Amino acid sequence: MATAMTKIAVDSKYWLWVNGQLVVREGGLKRGPNPQDTYYDNVDLAPYLKVGENTVAILVWYFGKKGFSHNSSGQAGLLFDLPTPSGNNWVSNASWLCKVHPAFGETQAPFPNYRLAESNIHFNAQNDIEGWFEPKFDDSRWESATESGAAGDAPWNQLIERPIPQWHFSNLQNYTNTPPLPLVSVGDTLALQLPQNLAITPYFKIEAKAGQKIDIRTDNYYGGSEPNIRTEYMTKNGVQEFESPAYFNGHIVKYFFPKGIKILAVQYRATRYNYEIQGDFTCNDVFLNKLKEKALTTLNLNVRDVISDCPDRERAQWWGDVVINEGEMFYYWNQAGHQSLQKAIRELVAWQKPDGSLFSPIPAGNWDRELPAQMLASIGEYGFWNYYRYTGDSALIAEVYPAIKKYLSLWEIDENHLVKHRAGGWMWHDWGQNVDVVLLDNAWYYLAMKGLCKMAHLLGLEEDVAAYSYQMQELKDAFNETYWRGNFYRSPNYKGITDDRGNGLAVVAGLSSPEQYGSISLFLSQELHASPYMEKYILEALFLIGEDKKAIARMKTRYKSMVNSPISTLWEGWELNSATYGGGTYNHGWTGGPATLLSQYVAGISPLANGFKTYKIQPQIGLLTSIKAQVPCPAGLIKVNIQNTPQQFTLSAEVPTGMQGVISVPILADIYSEITCNGTVIFANDKYINALPWLDLVPGNEHYLNFEVKNGGKIVFVGKNRK
C-alpha cells in the first residue's frame, strides 16, 4: 500500500509499535475538542507494514482523572482502524489480546497538584514484561480484549481528527555535566544539567540489586509552589535500562540512586511541539537579544496538547496566555503554529455554555469558571481577529462569529454608555496591586467590540457593523468624559494608586487620542504596577504613541532581573515562587510579549492588509544602531536589515516576489540630504524624485517618509544625513 492511514483513538495517551519498531511516541491528545467528544490520530503505517503477518502493539496510558486541559471519559479505551485493500478494515476488537501492564503503578505522596491530569510514574522493573511488543513474544496467556463499543459510542462519543502534528522527540542526548561513567552511587542525588529549560523524558542504564527505589525529578518539581510530576523506578537484579514515558521540564534533572547502584549511562530525550523556527530578531543590544531568546525558550515549552500558561504546574490553556503566545508564534514559528491556534480557537467556542458564557482553561475537566477580562481578550482584536490578520483564514472567523456575538450579548451597558462590571466565576484582571478594574473592563470590552465589528464587516454583516460602530463611539466618548483626569485615566470610585494597566490598554484599544499621548507616555514612564501579563500592552502602548525610546527603556527596566538570571525562561511574575504573582512559575507564556514587540515595532514588520497580503515595514529603533529581523508570512520570509550611523541610515528589505507593501524611512536627523533606493536618488533638496516606476511616495507624518513598493525582491533605502 502506498499509504495506510490508520485511525487511533485512546483515552488518554499511547505508544505504538509495528513489527517491533516504535512508530508513535506519546500519541493521542488530551481529551476534549468539546464537552462530549474525543480526538483521534491519523497515522500512516505503510512504511512499517510488510507483506504477510504484521504485529501491532500499543501501550495505553489512561490518566483516570480530570485536569485543567483534559476531560476524562471515565473509561479507558482504544480504537485502532486500518482500512485494507480488500475492504475489510483491520479493527481493534475481541480478537486482540490485552493485559494491564503490571510494572506501572501509583507512587506514594506527594502527588501532582490537582490541575494536572497526569500522575507520577511508578515502574517496578521486577514486574516488567520484557519484549512484550516484539512479534515473537508469547502472548498466549493474555486475555481477549473487551469490546466496549464502536467509533462514536459513549463514553468517548464522536471522534475528531487530531488537528496538530505529532510531537518532536530528539535522540537520546548527554547532559552537559555527566560525570565519568561507570560510577557507583554512594547514595546521593546526581544533579545533571540540561543546556536550557527543556521538556524531557529521562533515561538511565544501571546494574543493581532488586528492590531499590530510584527517584527522578527536576529542579522545577515544586515550580509555581506546588508539586508537579516525578518518576519512581524499582530495580530488578542485573543490568537494566529505563526511559520514563512521562515528560517534565527544568534546567537540572535530579536522579536519586541508592547506594551501591552502578550507573552505566544517564541521558535525556528532549521533546516539544513539532514546529520550525523561521523568524528572528537581533540587534546591537545584547540585553534585548537575550530577552528575545528567553521568550522563545519559554514559548517552546508552552505549546503541546494545548497552548498553555506553563509546562509544569498547570499545562492549561488560559486564554490570557494564548493571546500573547499567539503573537510570538506568528513572528517566529512556521505555520505549524497556526494549527495549534486553530485548535485553541475552536475549543474555546466548542466549550461555550448554553447561557453563552465562555471560560478557560479548556479542554475542561475540573474547571468551569469564567474570567471575563480574559474572555474579552480572547475574542477581541488581539485574539481571534489577530489570528485572521496574520493568516487570512476567513472560514474560521465565519465559524466562530456566532459564538462571539452570543458571548458579548451577555455584557450590559449602563445608562452612561459604559460597561457594567461582569463578575463571572473569578474576577481576575492581573496579578499584583493597584488594579483599576473599571478601566480594564471598559478597555477590554472596547477591544472585543472592535474585533467583532471587523469580523462582521469581513462577513458582510453591515447591520451588525453599524450597530457595533455606534455603540463603540458612545463608549469611547463616555470613557474619556468619565475617566480622563487631565494627565491619565482613573475611574471615580477606584481607591488605589493610579493604574498603568488601564492607561496602557486605553491606548492599545484606541480609546485615547493623540492629544492625550504626551501625558500618558509620561505617566507610563513613572508607574510600574502591572505583572508581566499586562506589561506587554503597556509597552505596546508606548510604541503606538511613538515613544520607542521610552518603550525600550521600560522593557529593560522591567525585565532586568529575568534577563540577568541564570534561568533560561521568563517568569510568571517579577519575583519567583511569590504568592503576589500566583505562585510564580519560572516559565510562563504571558511573559514573552516583548519578543513580538521587537519584531513588530522595533524592526517594524507587520501586515498592512489582512492575511499579510501586503506588508508594512515601519521601524521604531529607539537608540539602536543595528537591527536584523525576519518574519514568516504566507508568501515567504520578509527580511529587514537596519544600520544607523551618524552619517547615514540604511534600511535593506528582502520581500517575497510579487508582494507589495509600504516601507517607512524614519526621519532620524533634521532631514536627509538625499535618499536613494537601490542606488537611484529618489529624494533630494527636500523633494521626492519619481525615478522608479515601482516606487511611490505616499502620505506620512513628521516622523517618516512612506514609500509604496509595488514589487518584491531586495529593496535598499539609504538616507544620507545633512552635516
XYZ file of C-alpha atoms in Angstrom:
723
model
C 0.000 0.000 0.000
C 1.238 3.486 -0.826
C -0.366 4.723 2.371
C -2.011 3.026 5.299
C -3.794 5.824 7.130
C -4.861 4.422 10.462
C -7.225 5.959 12.976
C -6.056 5.550 16.553
C -8.057 6.936 19.452
C -7.432 6.496 23.154
C -8.235 7.951 26.484
C -5.566 9.223 27.252
C -2.117 8.563 25.616
C -0.487 5.721 23.685
C 2.830 4.352 22.381
C 2.651 2.333 19.147
C 4.989 -0.381 17.861
C 4.616 -2.063 14.467
C 6.602 -5.244 13.960
C 8.740 -4.359 16.969
C 9.555 -0.823 15.783
C 8.406 2.189 17.780
C 6.277 4.281 15.409
C 4.488 6.759 17.686
C 5.898 8.017 20.965
C 3.232 9.595 23.194
C 0.389 9.661 20.699
C -3.064 10.987 21.407
C -4.266 14.355 22.632
C -5.662 15.264 25.977
C -9.368 14.733 25.607
C -11.868 17.471 24.906
C -12.441 19.002 21.464
C -15.802 19.786 23.084
C -17.501 18.587 26.295
C -18.513 15.213 24.801
C -16.055 14.007 22.200
C -12.544 12.611 21.753
C -9.620 13.308 19.436
C -8.140 10.591 17.228
C -4.771 10.385 15.469
C -4.416 9.601 11.780
C -1.125 7.725 11.363
C 0.369 6.374 8.138
C 1.638 2.861 8.886
C 2.630 1.984 5.306
C 6.404 2.388 5.912
C 6.246 -0.106 8.784
C 3.995 -2.844 7.369
C 5.233 -5.856 5.437
C 3.673 -8.479 3.215
C 2.137 -11.229 5.290
C 1.713 -11.196 9.053
C 2.190 -7.949 10.984
C 2.234 -7.311 14.720
C 0.807 -4.136 16.233
C 1.481 -3.430 19.909
C 0.047 -0.444 21.768
C 0.744 0.751 25.295
C -2.143 2.898 26.570
C -1.805 5.310 29.476
C -5.246 6.032 30.923
C -4.990 9.072 33.177
C -8.178 8.169 35.031
C -8.705 11.694 36.297
C -9.555 15.128 35.023
C -7.308 18.144 34.817
C -7.151 21.701 33.541
C -6.616 20.525 29.958
C -8.158 17.049 29.946
C -11.759 15.880 30.180
C -11.591 12.233 31.193
C -14.244 9.992 29.646
C -14.243 7.918 32.818
C -13.229 4.749 30.986
C -10.019 3.529 29.398
C -10.397 2.793 25.727
C -8.568 2.146 22.470
C -9.736 2.249 18.872
C -7.497 1.096 16.010
C -8.925 1.215 12.485
C -6.783 0.466 9.419
C -8.552 0.211 6.045
C -7.175 -2.558 3.811
C -7.323 -3.044 0.021
C -9.771 -5.897 0.496
C -12.251 -3.563 2.135
C -12.099 -5.394 5.452
C -10.726 -2.950 7.970
C -8.183 -4.154 10.480
C -10.019 -3.020 13.601
C -9.348 -3.458 17.299
C -11.875 -5.979 18.617
C -12.189 -9.084 20.780
C -9.580 -10.878 18.667
C -6.965 -8.512 20.073
C -5.103 -9.538 23.216
C -4.538 -7.253 26.175
C -3.095 -7.041 29.662
C -2.754 -4.370 32.322
C 0.985 -3.723 32.426
C 1.962 -4.967 35.899
C 5.098 -2.829 36.213
C 3.277 0.507 36.151
C 1.504 1.800 39.224
C 0.996 4.728 41.588
C 3.634 6.413 43.684
C 3.119 7.467 47.254
C 2.528 11.150 48.070
C 3.303 13.833 47.125
C 1.116 13.639 44.045
C 0.873 16.172 41.206
C -1.315 19.134 42.075
C -4.986 18.994 41.101
C -4.546 20.954 37.870
C -2.541 18.189 36.178
C -4.309 15.248 34.552
C -1.098 13.201 34.558
C 0.025 11.145 37.529
C 3.539 10.416 38.687
C 5.159 7.398 37.034
C 5.896 4.363 39.205
C 7.628 1.475 37.436
C 8.607 -1.753 39.177
C 11.087 -3.488 36.901
C 10.601 -6.773 38.753
C 7.128 -6.917 37.194
C 8.164 -5.832 33.713
C 7.080 -7.799 30.628
C 10.277 -7.842 28.640
C 9.883 -7.669 24.873
C 6.075 -7.644 25.001
C 5.880 -5.524 21.842
C 8.105 -7.845 19.761
C 6.443 -10.032 17.090
C 7.815 -13.252 18.606
C 6.622 -12.512 22.146
C 4.479 -15.303 23.617
C 1.133 -13.672 24.417
C -0.811 -16.942 24.689
C -1.722 -16.249 28.325
C -3.067 -12.775 27.660
C -6.804 -12.134 27.726
C -9.049 -11.209 24.836
C -9.875 -7.530 24.708
C -13.347 -6.384 25.720
C -15.396 -4.694 23.024
C -16.892 -1.630 24.692
C -18.452 -0.035 21.640
C -17.846 1.204 18.125
C -16.497 4.554 16.986
C -18.986 7.191 18.061
C -20.304 5.284 21.076
C -20.310 6.641 24.617
C -18.378 7.483 26.672
C -15.850 8.559 24.024
C -18.553 9.687 21.568
C -17.677 11.258 18.221
C -14.062 11.092 17.123
C -12.488 14.349 15.931
C -9.282 14.184 13.895
C -6.171 15.478 15.593
C -5.581 18.980 14.173
C -1.912 19.349 15.173
C 1.276 17.381 14.416
C 2.719 14.547 16.457
C 5.375 15.702 18.921
C 9.014 16.186 18.094
C 11.433 13.962 20.007
C 15.211 14.162 19.821
C 17.544 11.210 20.044
C 18.943 10.472 23.480
C 21.285 13.298 24.476
C 24.077 13.642 27.019
C 23.743 16.087 29.899
C 26.233 18.941 29.912
C 27.894 17.775 33.156
C 27.650 13.990 33.043
C 30.383 12.582 35.305
C 32.770 9.893 34.066
C 30.881 6.609 33.841
C 30.527 3.908 35.019
C 30.024 5.266 38.522
C 28.958 3.506 41.712
C 26.444 5.577 43.647
C 27.211 6.491 47.234
C 23.517 7.051 47.883
C 23.050 10.671 46.957
C 21.455 12.676 44.152
C 23.078 13.118 40.764
C 22.165 16.634 39.542
C 22.558 16.704 35.773
C 22.455 19.927 33.813
C 20.359 20.497 30.689
C 21.526 23.116 28.155
C 18.421 25.200 28.926
C 14.935 24.747 30.325
C 13.639 21.776 28.329
C 10.810 19.270 28.369
C 12.464 15.864 28.530
C 11.977 12.181 29.210
C 14.831 10.901 31.434
C 16.787 7.719 30.681
C 19.278 5.600 32.602
C 21.113 2.300 32.353
C 22.317 0.684 35.576
C 23.429 -2.504 37.271
C 21.647 -3.090 40.571
C 20.143 -5.480 43.059
C 16.383 -5.865 43.119
C 14.103 -3.684 45.220
C 15.959 -0.372 45.275
C 13.972 2.811 44.568
C 15.297 5.410 42.144
C 13.640 8.839 42.148
C 13.823 11.189 39.148
C 12.550 14.754 39.139
C 13.795 18.159 38.054
C 14.847 21.273 39.934
C 11.427 22.544 38.880
C 9.431 19.870 40.724
C 7.876 22.489 43.002
C 7.872 25.167 40.296
C 4.957 27.517 40.834
C 4.896 26.491 44.509
C 3.102 23.146 44.084
C 4.248 19.606 43.186
C 4.407 18.711 39.524
C 5.439 15.329 38.055
C 8.180 12.872 39.017
C 9.176 9.274 38.262
C 9.928 6.348 40.585
C 11.687 3.179 39.459
C 12.054 -0.033 41.482
C 15.066 -2.035 40.369
C 15.335 -5.685 39.397
C 18.501 -7.770 39.548
C 21.218 -7.168 36.989
C 21.764 -4.732 34.132
C 18.650 -2.781 33.200
C 17.642 0.406 31.410
C 14.582 2.598 31.562
C 13.173 5.715 29.945
C 10.226 7.339 31.669
C 7.224 7.805 29.358
C 6.145 10.993 31.163
C 7.840 14.252 30.262
C 8.690 17.000 32.703
C 10.755 20.154 32.431
C 13.543 22.014 34.155
C 17.193 23.012 33.972
C 18.533 20.188 36.136
C 17.408 16.555 36.221
C 17.901 15.009 39.642
C 18.450 11.254 39.809
C 18.499 9.750 43.293
C 20.366 6.437 43.032
C 20.542 4.336 46.232
C 23.970 3.333 47.484
C 25.704 0.588 45.541
C 23.929 1.010 42.197
C 26.368 1.028 39.299
C 25.431 3.819 36.898
C 26.285 2.886 33.314
C 24.507 5.687 31.421
C 22.290 8.711 32.101
C 20.737 10.648 29.220
C 17.621 12.556 28.245
C 15.339 12.878 25.242
C 14.110 16.412 24.509
C 10.520 16.783 23.340
C 8.391 19.659 22.097
C 5.618 20.737 19.759
C 6.612 19.938 16.178
C 7.412 23.342 14.677
C 10.296 25.126 12.991
C 11.764 28.499 13.893
C 11.531 30.761 10.841
C 11.518 34.252 12.324
C 14.310 36.081 14.087
C 15.300 39.376 15.654
C 18.776 40.523 16.641
C 20.203 43.951 17.320
C 23.288 45.611 18.775
C 21.750 45.474 22.283
C 22.754 42.215 23.984
C 20.019 42.634 26.610
C 17.219 42.720 24.021
C 18.670 39.746 22.156
C 18.774 37.739 25.363
C 15.219 38.752 26.259
C 14.006 37.529 22.873
C 15.857 34.229 23.240
C 14.392 33.634 26.686
C 10.917 34.416 25.364
C 11.287 31.834 22.593
C 12.662 29.236 25.011
C 9.597 29.890 27.163
C 7.262 29.522 24.182
C 8.988 26.282 23.166
C 7.819 24.733 26.441
C 4.311 26.167 26.464
C 2.770 24.603 23.358
C 1.870 20.906 23.264
C -1.612 19.396 23.690
C -2.719 22.969 24.327
C -1.194 26.440 24.255
C -0.500 26.628 27.951
C 0.449 29.077 30.634
C 3.233 26.868 31.977
C 4.610 23.387 31.240
C 4.804 22.285 34.841
C 2.224 23.397 37.447
C -0.789 23.559 35.119
C -0.248 22.782 31.408
C -3.501 24.700 30.973
C -4.918 26.740 28.102
C -5.598 30.026 29.862
C -6.604 32.372 27.078
C -4.807 35.395 28.503
C -1.596 33.479 27.820
C -2.787 32.241 24.420
C -3.312 35.796 23.165
C 0.274 36.761 23.997
C 1.765 33.475 22.770
C -0.152 33.979 19.524
C 1.936 36.984 18.536
C 5.192 35.148 19.130
C 4.016 32.187 17.072
C 3.200 34.432 14.113
C 6.541 36.237 14.256
C 8.869 33.309 14.906
C 7.267 29.945 14.065
C 6.303 28.307 10.806
C 2.658 27.551 10.039
C 2.585 24.564 12.394
C 1.832 27.204 14.989
C -1.306 28.214 13.095
C -2.687 24.697 13.575
C -2.354 24.973 17.332
C -4.098 28.353 17.292
C -6.946 26.972 15.185
C -7.371 24.168 17.702
C -7.399 26.608 20.617
C -9.968 28.874 18.952
C -12.294 26.015 18.051
C -12.034 24.545 21.536
C -12.919 27.822 23.227
C -16.171 28.229 21.307
C -16.984 24.488 21.419
C -16.947 24.674 25.219
C -19.311 27.656 25.293
C -22.005 27.105 27.914
C -25.710 27.068 26.972
C -26.147 30.532 28.512
C -23.489 31.894 26.130
C -20.668 32.315 28.633
C -17.121 31.349 27.722
C -14.409 30.133 30.047
C -10.899 28.795 30.098
C -8.771 26.801 30.554
C -10.280 24.344 28.136
C -10.497 21.434 27.393
C -12.070 21.438 30.839
C -12.050 18.612 33.306
C -12.197 20.154 36.754
C -12.663 23.848 35.928
C -15.623 25.834 34.578
C -15.208 29.385 35.886
C -15.306 32.386 33.560
C -12.606 35.041 33.787
C -14.480 37.814 31.947
C -11.468 40.019 31.188
C -9.543 37.100 29.671
C -12.556 36.108 27.593
C -12.806 39.624 26.173
C -9.097 39.461 25.353
C -9.518 36.114 23.600
C -12.350 37.041 21.253
C -11.217 40.575 20.500
C -8.795 42.378 18.262
C -5.708 40.816 19.859
C -7.164 37.305 19.985
C -9.421 35.899 17.270
C -9.093 38.913 14.974
C -5.316 38.898 15.237
C -5.393 35.291 14.035
C -7.193 36.447 10.884
C -4.897 39.447 10.474
C -1.857 37.195 10.139
C -3.402 34.166 8.389
C -6.293 35.426 6.253
C -8.366 32.420 7.391
C -11.838 33.900 6.947
C -13.545 30.484 7.146
C -12.594 30.114 10.801
C -13.831 33.636 11.555
C -17.191 32.776 9.977
C -17.296 29.596 12.056
C -16.769 31.309 15.409
C -18.572 34.625 14.839
C -21.972 33.497 16.217
C -20.368 32.311 19.458
C -18.525 35.604 19.923
C -21.662 37.615 19.257
C -23.590 35.486 21.748
C -20.977 35.967 24.442
C -20.753 39.731 24.035
C -24.540 39.958 24.286
C -24.168 38.892 27.939
C -22.346 42.109 28.773
C -24.560 45.001 29.831
C -24.139 48.717 29.159
C -25.258 51.270 31.726
C -27.208 54.487 31.187
C -23.924 56.361 30.662
C -22.889 54.039 27.780
C -20.171 52.403 29.889
C -19.711 48.707 30.624
C -21.319 47.195 33.684
C -18.897 45.014 35.592
C -19.338 41.295 34.916
C -18.107 39.220 37.842
C -18.051 35.832 36.087
C -16.556 32.958 38.042
C -13.297 34.669 39.005
C -12.836 38.424 38.953
C -9.227 38.362 37.802
C -7.610 41.047 35.662
C -3.938 40.735 36.586
C -1.601 39.731 39.382
C -0.187 42.492 41.551
C -1.603 45.556 43.263
C -3.425 48.735 42.192
C -5.715 47.207 39.569
C -8.354 49.663 38.307
C -10.938 47.044 37.321
C -13.422 49.518 35.831
C -10.874 50.923 33.376
C -9.846 47.443 32.301
C -13.432 46.217 31.893
C -14.226 49.063 29.516
C -10.975 48.873 27.555
C -11.160 45.091 27.116
C -14.812 45.332 26.090
C -13.977 48.015 23.530
C -11.218 45.821 22.087
C -13.643 42.895 21.891
C -16.234 45.049 20.118
C -13.552 46.334 17.766
C -12.646 42.789 16.782
C -16.297 41.789 16.415
C -17.012 44.822 14.246
C -14.148 43.929 11.903
C -15.364 40.327 11.725
C -18.880 41.494 10.877
C -17.508 43.684 8.086
C -15.430 40.781 6.752
C -18.545 38.596 6.673
C -20.704 41.268 5.013
C -22.943 41.779 8.055
C -23.313 45.522 7.649
C -26.252 45.891 10.045
C -24.066 44.426 12.769
C -21.221 46.730 11.745
C -23.446 49.794 12.075
C -24.733 48.730 15.489
C -21.279 47.925 16.841
C -19.746 51.122 15.449
C -22.439 53.245 17.072
C -22.002 51.524 20.432
C -18.209 51.820 20.248
C -18.402 55.561 19.597
C -20.749 56.023 22.548
C -18.433 54.052 24.800
C -15.345 55.950 23.610
C -16.957 59.318 24.277
C -18.208 58.233 27.697
C -14.865 56.665 28.612
C -12.999 59.902 28.033
C -15.651 62.082 29.621
C -15.837 59.924 32.761
C -12.314 58.623 33.317
C -9.873 61.173 31.862
C -8.218 63.209 34.624
C -6.124 65.572 32.536
C -2.929 63.510 32.620
C -4.158 59.920 32.940
C -7.264 57.732 33.161
C -8.760 56.787 36.510
C -12.225 55.539 37.463
C -14.095 57.676 40.049
C -14.535 55.078 42.793
C -11.113 53.479 42.498
C -9.060 53.956 45.696
C -5.593 52.661 44.770
C -2.595 54.261 43.102
C -3.457 55.203 39.521
C -3.090 52.074 37.395
C -0.664 51.791 34.493
C -2.590 48.811 33.062
C -5.799 50.677 32.237
C -3.924 53.631 30.788
C -1.816 51.443 28.536
C -4.798 49.391 27.420
C -6.769 52.554 26.622
C -4.085 53.485 24.095
C -3.908 49.970 22.652
C -7.702 49.839 22.319
C -7.860 53.175 20.514
C -9.847 54.920 23.243
C -7.352 57.757 23.656
C -6.384 60.461 21.162
C -3.014 61.921 20.084
C -3.671 64.981 22.238
C -3.506 62.717 25.298
C -0.435 60.755 24.262
C 2.175 63.068 25.765
C 0.792 62.932 29.286
C 0.003 59.202 29.051
C 3.540 58.367 27.910
C 4.965 60.394 30.795
C 2.649 58.591 33.211
C 3.629 55.172 31.827
C 7.279 56.051 32.322
C 6.663 56.535 36.045
C 4.118 53.928 37.218
C 5.077 50.238 37.436
C 2.193 48.137 38.753
C 1.391 45.591 36.022
C 2.508 41.989 36.163
C 4.283 40.584 33.084
C 0.831 39.673 31.694
C -0.394 43.256 31.304
C 3.103 44.679 30.814
C 3.022 43.659 27.157
C 0.114 46.009 26.478
C 1.758 48.916 28.322
C 4.929 48.523 26.267
C 2.838 48.300 23.110
C 1.025 51.493 24.074
C 4.344 53.351 24.199
C 5.264 52.062 20.733
C 1.843 53.054 19.367
C 2.284 56.541 20.812
C 5.635 56.728 19.021
C 7.731 56.702 22.186
C 10.051 53.889 21.183
C 12.903 55.123 23.387
C 10.610 55.057 26.433
C 9.214 51.662 25.443
C 12.659 50.083 25.172
C 13.825 51.766 28.385
C 10.800 50.455 30.303
C 11.268 46.996 28.788
C 14.851 46.896 30.007
C 13.874 48.108 33.473
C 11.018 45.650 33.913
C 12.785 42.566 32.589
C 16.204 43.230 34.106
C 16.002 40.541 36.790
C 14.756 37.898 34.348
C 17.320 38.644 31.655
C 20.202 38.712 34.132
C 19.043 35.499 35.828
C 20.716 32.160 35.004
C 17.196 30.810 34.408
C 16.731 30.451 30.643
C 12.991 31.195 30.598
C 10.700 34.059 31.635
C 8.749 34.089 34.869
C 5.083 34.366 35.797
C 5.753 37.450 37.917
C 8.567 39.822 38.711
C 9.523 37.510 41.609
C 9.831 33.718 41.739
C 7.584 31.480 43.845
C 5.642 34.511 45.034
C 2.003 34.493 46.103
C 1.772 38.042 44.733
C 2.148 36.528 41.267
C 0.035 33.392 41.626
C 2.835 31.126 42.786
C 5.439 32.448 40.409
C 6.446 29.755 37.910
C 9.753 30.356 36.152
C 8.345 29.541 32.715
C 5.170 31.419 31.897
C 3.626 32.047 28.496
C 2.262 35.518 29.030
C 5.687 36.978 29.805
C 7.009 36.607 26.246
C 5.248 39.648 24.792
C 8.484 41.611 24.184
C 9.575 39.083 21.538
C 6.537 40.068 19.472
C 7.078 43.780 20.071
C 10.709 43.637 18.962
C 9.807 42.244 15.539
C 6.501 44.081 15.127
C 7.559 47.545 16.263
C 11.333 47.819 16.657
C 12.024 46.052 13.348
C 8.622 47.359 12.245
C 7.317 44.367 10.272
C 3.549 43.819 10.241
C 0.666 43.021 7.867
C -0.745 46.007 6.023
C -3.625 44.018 4.547
C -5.146 41.104 6.431
C -3.521 37.755 5.806
C -0.226 39.520 5.078
C -1.389 40.110 1.517
C 0.592 43.329 1.752
C 3.133 44.360 4.352
C 4.340 47.366 6.297
C 7.908 47.991 7.455
C 7.989 50.938 9.854
C 10.888 50.565 12.294
C 10.968 52.217 15.709
C 14.608 51.781 16.577
C 14.992 53.957 19.666
C 18.728 54.325 20.270
C 19.664 51.100 18.478
C 22.237 51.226 15.697
C 21.840 47.767 14.138
C 18.788 45.527 13.652
C 18.286 42.315 11.699
C 14.915 40.601 11.586
C 12.919 38.175 9.512
C 9.246 37.332 9.749
C 7.369 34.433 8.097
C 4.234 35.203 6.126
C 2.126 33.074 3.748
C 4.210 34.223 0.753
C 7.581 33.521 2.368
C 10.014 35.458 4.546
C 10.206 39.222 4.962
C 13.732 40.237 5.966
C 14.933 43.576 7.297
C 18.462 44.827 7.963
C 18.845 48.284 9.507
C 22.118 50.116 10.092
C 22.091 53.565 11.676
C 25.199 55.736 11.947
C 25.621 59.500 12.388
C 26.363 59.731 8.676
C 23.553 57.663 7.199
C 20.592 55.394 7.762
C 20.315 52.171 5.743
C 17.183 50.034 5.569
C 17.511 46.899 3.469
C 14.444 44.720 2.940
C 14.021 41.383 1.175
C 10.420 40.648 0.289
C 8.797 37.652 -1.469
C 8.450 38.127 -5.220
C 5.279 39.924 -6.249
C 4.455 41.117 -2.745
C 3.569 44.789 -2.352
C 3.815 46.962 0.726
C 4.839 50.223 2.345
C 8.309 50.882 3.729
C 8.701 53.832 6.073
C 12.082 55.503 6.366
C 12.340 57.165 9.787
C 13.497 60.758 9.856
C 16.234 60.417 12.442
C 18.135 63.617 11.639
C 16.810 67.093 10.860
C 16.312 65.921 7.298
C 18.165 63.780 4.816
C 20.352 65.470 2.241
C 19.296 62.678 -0.089
C 17.714 59.245 -0.099
C 18.491 56.524 -2.595
C 16.570 53.359 -3.337
C 18.571 50.557 -4.900
C 21.195 53.149 -5.828
C 18.799 55.609 -7.514
C 18.272 59.036 -5.944
C 14.593 59.379 -5.001
C 14.710 62.269 -2.528
C 16.908 65.371 -2.674
C 16.608 69.080 -1.891
C 13.608 68.282 0.316
C 11.685 66.890 -2.657
C 10.677 63.440 -3.865
C 12.025 62.381 -7.265
C 9.784 59.940 -9.108
C 12.634 57.926 -10.616
C 11.485 54.329 -10.123
C 8.248 53.054 -11.726
C 7.603 50.588 -8.881
C 8.021 53.142 -6.091
C 5.772 55.999 -4.941
C 5.908 58.443 -2.050
C 2.661 58.207 -0.069
C 1.363 60.361 2.801
C 3.286 60.003 6.057
C 3.937 62.222 9.058
C 6.736 64.228 10.617
C 8.448 61.027 11.740
C 8.524 59.005 8.500
C 8.782 59.166 4.754
C 6.459 56.437 3.484
C 7.176 54.676 0.205
C 4.770 52.339 -1.545
C 6.753 49.457 -3.033
C 4.973 47.672 -5.875
C 7.222 44.655 -6.283
C 9.171 42.211 -4.166
C 12.820 41.309 -4.131
C 15.548 43.329 -2.445
C 14.892 46.981 -1.685
C 17.615 49.125 -0.126
C 16.956 52.642 1.145
C 19.945 54.790 2.118
C 19.383 58.159 3.749
C 22.422 60.422 3.991
C 22.200 62.856 6.870
C 22.975 66.511 6.498
C 26.203 67.543 8.189
